Coordinates of N, CA and C in Angstrom, one line a residue:
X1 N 131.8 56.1 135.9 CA 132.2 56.5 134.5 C 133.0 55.3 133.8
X2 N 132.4 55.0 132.3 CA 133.4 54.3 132.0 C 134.3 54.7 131.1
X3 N 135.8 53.7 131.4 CA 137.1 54.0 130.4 C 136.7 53.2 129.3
X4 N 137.1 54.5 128.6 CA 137.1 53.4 126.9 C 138.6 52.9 126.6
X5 N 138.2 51.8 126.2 CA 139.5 50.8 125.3 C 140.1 50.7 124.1
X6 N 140.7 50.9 123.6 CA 141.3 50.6 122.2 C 140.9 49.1 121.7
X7 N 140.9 48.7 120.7 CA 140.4 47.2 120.2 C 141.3 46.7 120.3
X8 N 142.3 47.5 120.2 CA 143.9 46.3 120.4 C 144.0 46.2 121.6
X9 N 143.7 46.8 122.4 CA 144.0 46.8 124.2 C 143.2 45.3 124.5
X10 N 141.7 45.5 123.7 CA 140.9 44.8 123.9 C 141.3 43.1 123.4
X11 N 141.3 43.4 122.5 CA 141.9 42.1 121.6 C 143.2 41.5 122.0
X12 N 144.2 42.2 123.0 CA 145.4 41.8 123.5 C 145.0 40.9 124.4
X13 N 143.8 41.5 125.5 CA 143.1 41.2 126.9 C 142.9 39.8 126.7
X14 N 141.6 39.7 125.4 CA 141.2 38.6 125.0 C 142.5 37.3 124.7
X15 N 142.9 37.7 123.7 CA 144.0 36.7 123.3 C 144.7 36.2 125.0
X16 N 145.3 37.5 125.6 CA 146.1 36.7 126.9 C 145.2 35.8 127.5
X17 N 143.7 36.2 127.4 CA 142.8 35.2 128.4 C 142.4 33.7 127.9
X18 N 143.3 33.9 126.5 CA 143.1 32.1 125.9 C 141.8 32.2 124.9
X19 N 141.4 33.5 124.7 CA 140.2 33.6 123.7 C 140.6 33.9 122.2
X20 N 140.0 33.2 121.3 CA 140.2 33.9 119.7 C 139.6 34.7 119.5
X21 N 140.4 35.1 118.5 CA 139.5 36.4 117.8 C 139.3 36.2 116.8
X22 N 138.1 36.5 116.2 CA 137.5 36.5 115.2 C 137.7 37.7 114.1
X23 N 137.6 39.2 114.2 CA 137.4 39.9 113.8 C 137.8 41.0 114.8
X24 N 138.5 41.9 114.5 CA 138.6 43.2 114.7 C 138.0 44.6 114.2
X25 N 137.3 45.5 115.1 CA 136.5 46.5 113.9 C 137.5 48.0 115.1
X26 N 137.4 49.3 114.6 CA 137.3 50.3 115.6 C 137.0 49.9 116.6
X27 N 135.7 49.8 116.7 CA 134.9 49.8 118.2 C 134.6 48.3 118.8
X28 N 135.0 47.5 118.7 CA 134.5 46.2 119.0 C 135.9 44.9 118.5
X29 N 135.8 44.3 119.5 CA 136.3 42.8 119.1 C 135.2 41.7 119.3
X30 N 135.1 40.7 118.1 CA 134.4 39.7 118.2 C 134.8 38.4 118.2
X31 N 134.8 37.8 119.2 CA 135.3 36.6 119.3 C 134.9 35.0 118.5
X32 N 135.7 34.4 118.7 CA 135.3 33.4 117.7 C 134.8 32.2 118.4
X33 N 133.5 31.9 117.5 CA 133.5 30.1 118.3 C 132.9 29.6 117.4
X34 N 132.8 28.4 117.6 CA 133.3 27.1 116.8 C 132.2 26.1 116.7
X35 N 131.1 26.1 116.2 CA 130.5 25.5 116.6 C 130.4 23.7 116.4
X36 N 131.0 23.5 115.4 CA 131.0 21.7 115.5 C 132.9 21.9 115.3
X37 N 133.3 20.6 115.8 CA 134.3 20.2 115.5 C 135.6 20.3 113.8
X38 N 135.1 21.2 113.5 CA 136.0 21.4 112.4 C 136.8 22.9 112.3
X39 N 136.9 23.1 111.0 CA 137.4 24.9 111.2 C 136.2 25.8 110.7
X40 N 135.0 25.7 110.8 CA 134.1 26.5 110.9 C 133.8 27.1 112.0
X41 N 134.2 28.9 111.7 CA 133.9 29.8 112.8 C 132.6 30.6 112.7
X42 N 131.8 31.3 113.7 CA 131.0 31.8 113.6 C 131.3 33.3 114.5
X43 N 130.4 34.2 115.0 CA 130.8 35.1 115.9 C 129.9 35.8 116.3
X44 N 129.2 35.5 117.9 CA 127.8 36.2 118.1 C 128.4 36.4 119.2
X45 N 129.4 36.3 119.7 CA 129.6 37.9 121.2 C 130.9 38.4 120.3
X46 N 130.9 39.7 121.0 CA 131.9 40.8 120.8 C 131.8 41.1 122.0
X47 N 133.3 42.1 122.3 CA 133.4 42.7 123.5 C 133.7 44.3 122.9
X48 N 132.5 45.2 123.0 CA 133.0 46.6 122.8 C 134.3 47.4 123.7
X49 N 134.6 48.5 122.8 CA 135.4 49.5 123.6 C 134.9 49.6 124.7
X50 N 134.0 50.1 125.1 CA 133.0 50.5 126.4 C 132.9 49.4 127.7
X51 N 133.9 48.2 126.8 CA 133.4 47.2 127.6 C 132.1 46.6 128.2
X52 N 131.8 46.5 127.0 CA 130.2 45.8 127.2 C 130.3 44.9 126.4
X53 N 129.5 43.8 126.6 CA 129.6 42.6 126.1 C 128.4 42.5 125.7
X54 N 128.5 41.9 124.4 CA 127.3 42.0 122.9 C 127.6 40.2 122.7
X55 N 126.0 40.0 122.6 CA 126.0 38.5 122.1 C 124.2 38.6 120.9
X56 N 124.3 37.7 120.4 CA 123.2 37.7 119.1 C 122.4 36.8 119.6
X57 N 121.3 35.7 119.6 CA 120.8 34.7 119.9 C 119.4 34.7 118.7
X58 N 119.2 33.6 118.3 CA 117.9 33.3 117.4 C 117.0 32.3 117.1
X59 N 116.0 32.4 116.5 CA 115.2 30.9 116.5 C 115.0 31.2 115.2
X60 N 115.4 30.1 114.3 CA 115.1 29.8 112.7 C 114.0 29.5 112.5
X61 N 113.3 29.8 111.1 CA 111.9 29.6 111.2 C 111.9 28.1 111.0
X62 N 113.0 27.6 110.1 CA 112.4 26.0 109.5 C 112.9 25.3 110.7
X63 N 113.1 25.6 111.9 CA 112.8 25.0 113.3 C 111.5 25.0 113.5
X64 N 110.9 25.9 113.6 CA 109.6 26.6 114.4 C 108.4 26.9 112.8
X65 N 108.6 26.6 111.9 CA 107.6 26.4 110.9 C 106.5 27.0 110.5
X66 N 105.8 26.7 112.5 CA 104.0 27.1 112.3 C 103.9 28.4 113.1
X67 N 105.1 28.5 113.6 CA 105.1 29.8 114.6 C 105.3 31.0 114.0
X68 N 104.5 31.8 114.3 CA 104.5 33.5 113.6 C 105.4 34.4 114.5
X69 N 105.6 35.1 114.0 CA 106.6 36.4 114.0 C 106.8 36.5 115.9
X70 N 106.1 36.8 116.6 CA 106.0 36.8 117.6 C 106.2 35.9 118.6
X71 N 105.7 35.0 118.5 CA 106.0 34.1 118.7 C 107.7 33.1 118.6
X72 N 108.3 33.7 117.5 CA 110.0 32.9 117.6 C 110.4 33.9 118.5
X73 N 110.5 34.9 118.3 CA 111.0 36.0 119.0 C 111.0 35.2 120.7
X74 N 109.9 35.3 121.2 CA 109.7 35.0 122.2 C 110.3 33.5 123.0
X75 N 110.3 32.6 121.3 CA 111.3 31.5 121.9 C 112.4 31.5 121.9
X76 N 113.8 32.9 121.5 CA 114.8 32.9 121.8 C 114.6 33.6 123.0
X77 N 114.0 34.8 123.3 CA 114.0 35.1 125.1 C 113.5 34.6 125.5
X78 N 113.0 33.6 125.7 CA 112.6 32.1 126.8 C 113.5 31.3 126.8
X79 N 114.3 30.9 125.7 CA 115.6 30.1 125.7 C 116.5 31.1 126.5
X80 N 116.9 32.4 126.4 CA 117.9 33.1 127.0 C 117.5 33.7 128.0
X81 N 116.7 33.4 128.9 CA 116.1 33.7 130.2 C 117.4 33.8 131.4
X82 N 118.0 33.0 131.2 CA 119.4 32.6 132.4 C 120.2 34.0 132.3
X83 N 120.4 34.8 131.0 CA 120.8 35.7 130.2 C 120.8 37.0 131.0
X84 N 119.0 37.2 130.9 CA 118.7 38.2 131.1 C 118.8 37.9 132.8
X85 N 118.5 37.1 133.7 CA 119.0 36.6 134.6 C 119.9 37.2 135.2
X86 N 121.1 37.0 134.3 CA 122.5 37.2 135.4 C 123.2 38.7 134.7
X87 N 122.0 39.7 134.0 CA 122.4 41.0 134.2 C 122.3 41.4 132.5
X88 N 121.9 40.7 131.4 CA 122.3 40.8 130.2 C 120.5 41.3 130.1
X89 N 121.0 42.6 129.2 CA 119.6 43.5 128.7 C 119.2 43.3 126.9
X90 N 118.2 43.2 127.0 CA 117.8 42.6 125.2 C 118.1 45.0 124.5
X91 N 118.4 44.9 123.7 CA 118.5 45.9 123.1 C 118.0 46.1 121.7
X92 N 117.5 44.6 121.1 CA 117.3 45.0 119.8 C 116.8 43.6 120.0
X93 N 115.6 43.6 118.4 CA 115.4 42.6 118.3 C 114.8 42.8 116.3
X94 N 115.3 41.6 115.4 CA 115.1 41.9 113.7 C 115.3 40.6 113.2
X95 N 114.8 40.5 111.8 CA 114.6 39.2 111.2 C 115.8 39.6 110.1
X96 N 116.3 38.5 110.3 CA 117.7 38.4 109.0 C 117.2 37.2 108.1
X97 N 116.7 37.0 106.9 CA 117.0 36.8 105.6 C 118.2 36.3 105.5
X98 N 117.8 34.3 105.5 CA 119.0 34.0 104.8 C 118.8 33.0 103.5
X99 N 119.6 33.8 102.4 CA 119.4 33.6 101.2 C 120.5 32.1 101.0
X100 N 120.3 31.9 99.6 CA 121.2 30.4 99.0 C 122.5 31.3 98.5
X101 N 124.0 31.1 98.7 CA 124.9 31.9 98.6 C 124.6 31.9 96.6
X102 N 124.5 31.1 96.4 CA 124.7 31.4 94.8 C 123.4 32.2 94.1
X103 N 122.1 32.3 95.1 CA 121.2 32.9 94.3 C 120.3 33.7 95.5
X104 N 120.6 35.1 95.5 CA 119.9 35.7 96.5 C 118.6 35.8 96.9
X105 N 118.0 35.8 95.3 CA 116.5 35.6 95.1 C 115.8 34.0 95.9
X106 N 116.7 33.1 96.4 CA 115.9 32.1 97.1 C 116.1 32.0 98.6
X107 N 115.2 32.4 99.3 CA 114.9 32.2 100.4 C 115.5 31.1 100.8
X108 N 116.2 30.5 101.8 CA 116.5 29.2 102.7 C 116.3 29.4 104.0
X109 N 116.0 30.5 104.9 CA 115.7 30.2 106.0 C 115.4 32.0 106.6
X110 N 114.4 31.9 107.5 CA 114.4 34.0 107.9 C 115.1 33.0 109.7
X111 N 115.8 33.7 110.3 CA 116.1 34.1 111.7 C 115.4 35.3 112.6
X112 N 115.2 35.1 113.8 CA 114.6 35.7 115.0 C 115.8 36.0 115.4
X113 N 116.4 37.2 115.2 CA 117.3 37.5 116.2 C 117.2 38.4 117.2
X114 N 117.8 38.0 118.7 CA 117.5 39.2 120.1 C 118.9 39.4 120.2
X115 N 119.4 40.7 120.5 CA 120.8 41.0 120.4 C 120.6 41.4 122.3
X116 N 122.0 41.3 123.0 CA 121.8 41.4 124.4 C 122.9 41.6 124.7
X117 N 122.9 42.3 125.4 CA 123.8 43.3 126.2 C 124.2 43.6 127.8
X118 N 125.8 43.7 127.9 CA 126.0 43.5 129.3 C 127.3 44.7 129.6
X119 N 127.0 45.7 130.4 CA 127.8 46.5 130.4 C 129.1 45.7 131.8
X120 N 129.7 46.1 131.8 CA 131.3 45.9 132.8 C 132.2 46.6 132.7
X121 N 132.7 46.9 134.7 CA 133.2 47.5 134.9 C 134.5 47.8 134.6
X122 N 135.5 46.1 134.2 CA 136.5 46.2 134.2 C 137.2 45.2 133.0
X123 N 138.5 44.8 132.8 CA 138.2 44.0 131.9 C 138.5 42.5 132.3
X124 N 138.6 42.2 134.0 CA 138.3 40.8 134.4 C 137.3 40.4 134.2
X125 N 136.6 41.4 134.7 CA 134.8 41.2 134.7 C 134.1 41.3 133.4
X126 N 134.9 42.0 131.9 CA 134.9 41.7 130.9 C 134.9 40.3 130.4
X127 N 136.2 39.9 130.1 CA 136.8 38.6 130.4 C 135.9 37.3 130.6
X128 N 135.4 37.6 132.3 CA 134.5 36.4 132.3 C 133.3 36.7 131.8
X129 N 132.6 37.7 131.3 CA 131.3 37.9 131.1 C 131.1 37.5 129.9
X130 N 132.8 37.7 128.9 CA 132.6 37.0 127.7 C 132.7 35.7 127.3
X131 N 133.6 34.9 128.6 CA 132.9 33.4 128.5 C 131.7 32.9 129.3
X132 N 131.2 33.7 130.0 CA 129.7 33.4 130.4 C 128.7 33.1 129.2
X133 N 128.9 34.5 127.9 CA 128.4 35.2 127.0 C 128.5 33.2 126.1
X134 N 130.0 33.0 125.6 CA 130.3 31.9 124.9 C 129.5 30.4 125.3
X135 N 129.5 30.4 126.7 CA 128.9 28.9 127.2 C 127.6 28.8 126.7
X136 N 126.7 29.9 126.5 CA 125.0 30.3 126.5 C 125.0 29.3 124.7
X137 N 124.1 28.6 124.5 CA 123.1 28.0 123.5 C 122.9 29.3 123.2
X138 N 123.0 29.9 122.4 CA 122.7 30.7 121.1 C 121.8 30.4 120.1
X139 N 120.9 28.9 120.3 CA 120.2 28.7 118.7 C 118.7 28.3 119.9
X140 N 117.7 28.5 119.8 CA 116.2 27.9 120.1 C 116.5 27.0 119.8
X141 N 116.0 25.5 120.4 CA 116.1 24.5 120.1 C 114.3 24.0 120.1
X142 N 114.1 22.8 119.3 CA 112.4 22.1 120.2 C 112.5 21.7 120.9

């Protein structure tokens, strides 16, 4: 059976364990990372109440250009193969639309995103599953 967590419980856990936080909701804390060297944050794991650990992963089209729908898809779960590997379940998979911030009407890029999931029993085993979750490449690469 599992115990559910409060976000603050959760978000306390994290902070003691040296992790940022990004965002706070009811149900979920999402951690923060960093991807180049400056103060630009992003945030593709969360640790739910339930203690399950939620991470996002994608492949951009203007990476992958000539490749159809099916095919990106398939190069972020071939990229996150280690993922599904060490216990992490795909639960969802959608194309996000990313527009030009000043004009929504122009296209700049669509995303493959596979959302993945990892239930835990406790919140050590939280903890590390969420920096297992952090170390993982997140983006398809060529």
């Amino acid at each position: 059976m599992v115990v559910e967590r409060t976000s603050s419980e959760i978000k306390a856990a994290l902070k003691e364990a040296g992790l940022e936080v990004y965002r706070t909701t009811e149900s979920a804390v999402h951690i923060a990372e960093r991807p180049r060297e400056n103060l630009i944050m992003d945030s593709n794991v969360c640790l739910r109440t339930d203690l399950t650990v939620v991470f996002v992963a994608r492949a951009e089209r203007a990476t992958f250009p000539h490749d159809g729908d099916a095919a990106l898809f398939a190069r972020v779960r071939d990229h996150l193969s280690a993922a599904t590997e060490a216990g992490f379940t795909e639960t969802e998979a959608y194309v996000t639309d990313v527009t030009a911030p000043s004009d929504a009407s122009l296209l700049l890029d669509r995303w493959y995103q596979v959302r993945f999931e990892k239930q835990t029993p406790s919140f050590e085993t939280a903890i590390a599953t969420v920096r297992a979750a952090l170390e993982l490449d997140k983006i398809a690469k060529r």
